[in-house]
Amino acid sequence: MKLLAATNRYYLALAAVLFAVGSGALYVGVNHVLRHEVGEQLAVRRHEIEQQVRAGRPLPEPPFESGLDVRAGPQPLGFSDMLLRDTLEHESVPHRQLTFVVRPAAGPPVWVTVRKSLVETDDLVRVILTTMLGVLAALLGGAALLNRWLAGRLWAPFQHTLGALRSYDLQQHQPLALPTPAIAEFAELNLALTHLSQRLVADYENLREFTANAAHETQTPLAIMQAQLEQLLQLPALEHDPAAAPLLAELYGATRRLSRLHQALGLLSRIENRQFAAAAPVRLNELLAEKSQQLGPLLEARGLALHLRAPAGPVVHMHPGLADSLVHNLLHNAIKHNEPGGDVTAVLTSNYLEISNPGANPGGDPARFFERFRKHRATADSPGLGLSIVQQIGAYYGFGVSYTFEPVGRRHVLRVQFAPPPAP
Amino acid sequence: MKLLLVEDEPALRAVLLESLRPGGYVVEVAADFAQAYEKIKLYRYDCVLLDLTLPDGNGLDLVRALKADNSPAGVLIFTARDTLEDRIAGLDLGADDYLVKPFHLSELNARLRAIIRRRQFQGQHHIVFRDLLVWPEQAEVLVRGEPLMLTRKEYDLLLYLLANPDRVLTKEAIAEHLCGDAVDAADSFDFIYTHFKNLRKKLQEKGADNYIRTMYGVGYKLSSE
């Protein structure tokens, strides 16, 4: 729930409760006052009648049937309410009545009841209540609307900041550029966020530079190590020592792995650095054919069939090196995580390149396969950077890279969508 | 065959020198740009092996100088800079090949031989090794005059072996030579094994026995005895 909606809800609840209590109080209050007034009028009337009787005059004739009632028998004394039938309107009309005893100078005492219709007071209450409730309701609704409108206005800078944060991409190497809104809290927030992003960018730059330098600077010592190990392997003495040679070979293999890791990291870092500005038209179908030929021995060794469905195919504008790396990593990945006797199927259309292969359900979150150093098997020799590179290249050119596992036929499907898919 | 090796890192220079000498080359070395510049201005080389990042200059300027002098020398660049731009810049200037550090010495040997073959004999150079005669231009292999039918990969493999006779070639180096740089070593051993088996069998059928030796756990070696 939005903060504004939440506070609004509380305000509205409070107002509604006040509204209900207020309506009740108003009704009771007005009703009480009016009945009291009617009571007073009846008391005055009683006083008049008593005076009249005391003065020896006869009881007044009732002007209306309902106004005055004189009875010889005892009646309950005091105020009470009753309904009388209005013969004209044919409905029961509430009346307030006051019964008292008068003792005329001659004759027995009589019980006199004076009545007053409450119909007028009912109307009055209704008018008062309607007016008051209407005003209150308008106030309530107005407050809600005003709140909503104000919320939209006042929180606009916050929404803007939020939007900027959401679309913020550290790899653009730009700190956030947030305006300073008039409202102090938001201005402070924006200032703090701007500082934060500046620090982030600086740290990120440092890290990137370090990675790039480290990757570059370690190549030379690695080259020395590798070359010397290779020379060591040539020693004739090794031919007579079956234990030493494999040790050396393993060392040698490890330096190769290290240098491959460096190359992959260096490539990732350069993609993130956006160092691949030059783009050229790349014919993906030709590239696919070339790469599959290069990886032919691997396919052959594993007994994998390759199905290339790449007609003339699209021409994509990419850096040729990155296109090469993209296709290579996709194919290599499909070969590596395949089943014996399986196949690698590459489908190229003008919209996407899809490479699929059979395999066991990997389980887990597909999004995580693109993480760096994410390995299929913990002991695998590869550093697990292939799909990270694919994804980085995709992100660089705005391609959508997605992985799905199709339970039917148990196939891993990696798809690179060149253009955003048309809206369904 | 006279080579100039330009490399500023002493350890790497030494090991490169050591690996090149058995090939029968005369190798001179230069440790920096100034030395190298002087040498290429003074002497003629068949091939210059060149590191691009030098303490006092850019190796690409040496390529420019060689080309400006119309030098017939081949140029093999090796560098830690592996961006495509660097590669293209080097090759555009007229370098013959480009290797990214760290590289296999056997790969360097193979590429160096290819450059020298192209430069000196316009490709019309044959390689003789024991009973083998190879015409690289026609991709033709003869064993005692009889043609040997090889697949493309087997032929590449043989050529690679011939460029490094009597040298232990690691499985990694062979796999990368055949399949390109980025192949995981672990992936590739099984396919190398198959190719070697086939190549050996074909050589054996023609009576060329015991040319390829397996170095257990390490790799293979083309033996001249």
PDB file of C-alpha atoms in Angstrom, chain B residues 148-150 154 194-209 212:
ATOM      1  CA  LEU B 148      48.603 -39.853 -47.802  1.00  0.00           C
ATOM      2  CA  MET B 149      44.916 -38.936 -47.550  1.00  0.00           C
ATOM      3  CA  LEU B 150      44.235 -36.873 -44.473  1.00  0.00           C
ATOM      4  CA  GLU B 154      44.566 -34.339 -39.383  1.00  0.00           C
ATOM      5  CA  THR B 194      40.749 -39.418 -31.744  1.00  0.00           C
ATOM      6  CA  HIS B 195      42.666 -37.318 -34.253  1.00  0.00           C
ATOM      7  CA  PHE B 196      45.970 -38.661 -33.098  1.00  0.00           C
ATOM      8  CA  LYS B 197      44.707 -42.208 -33.281  1.00  0.00           C
ATOM      9  CA  ASN B 198      43.529 -41.706 -36.867  1.00  0.00           C
ATOM     10  CA  LEU B 199      46.671 -39.882 -37.975  1.00  0.00           C
ATOM     11  CA  ARG B 200      48.879 -42.572 -36.475  1.00  0.00           C
ATOM     12  CA  LYS B 201      46.889 -45.317 -38.120  1.00  0.00           C
ATOM     13  CA  LYS B 202      47.123 -43.667 -41.538  1.00  0.00           C
ATOM     14  CA  LEU B 203      50.875 -43.137 -41.176  1.00  0.00           C
ATOM     15  CA  GLN B 204      51.294 -46.714 -40.022  1.00  0.00           C
ATOM     16  CA  GLU B 205      49.396 -48.055 -43.024  1.00  0.00           C
ATOM     17  CA  LYS B 206      51.934 -46.342 -45.266  1.00  0.00           C
ATOM     18  CA  GLY B 207      54.755 -47.806 -43.278  1.00  0.00           C
ATOM     19  CA  ALA B 208      55.630 -44.625 -41.390  1.00  0.00           C
ATOM     20  CA  ASP B 209      55.660 -46.182 -37.987  1.00  0.00           C
ATOM     21  CA  ILE B 212      54.268 -39.815 -33.093  1.00  0.00           C
TER      22      ILE B 212
END
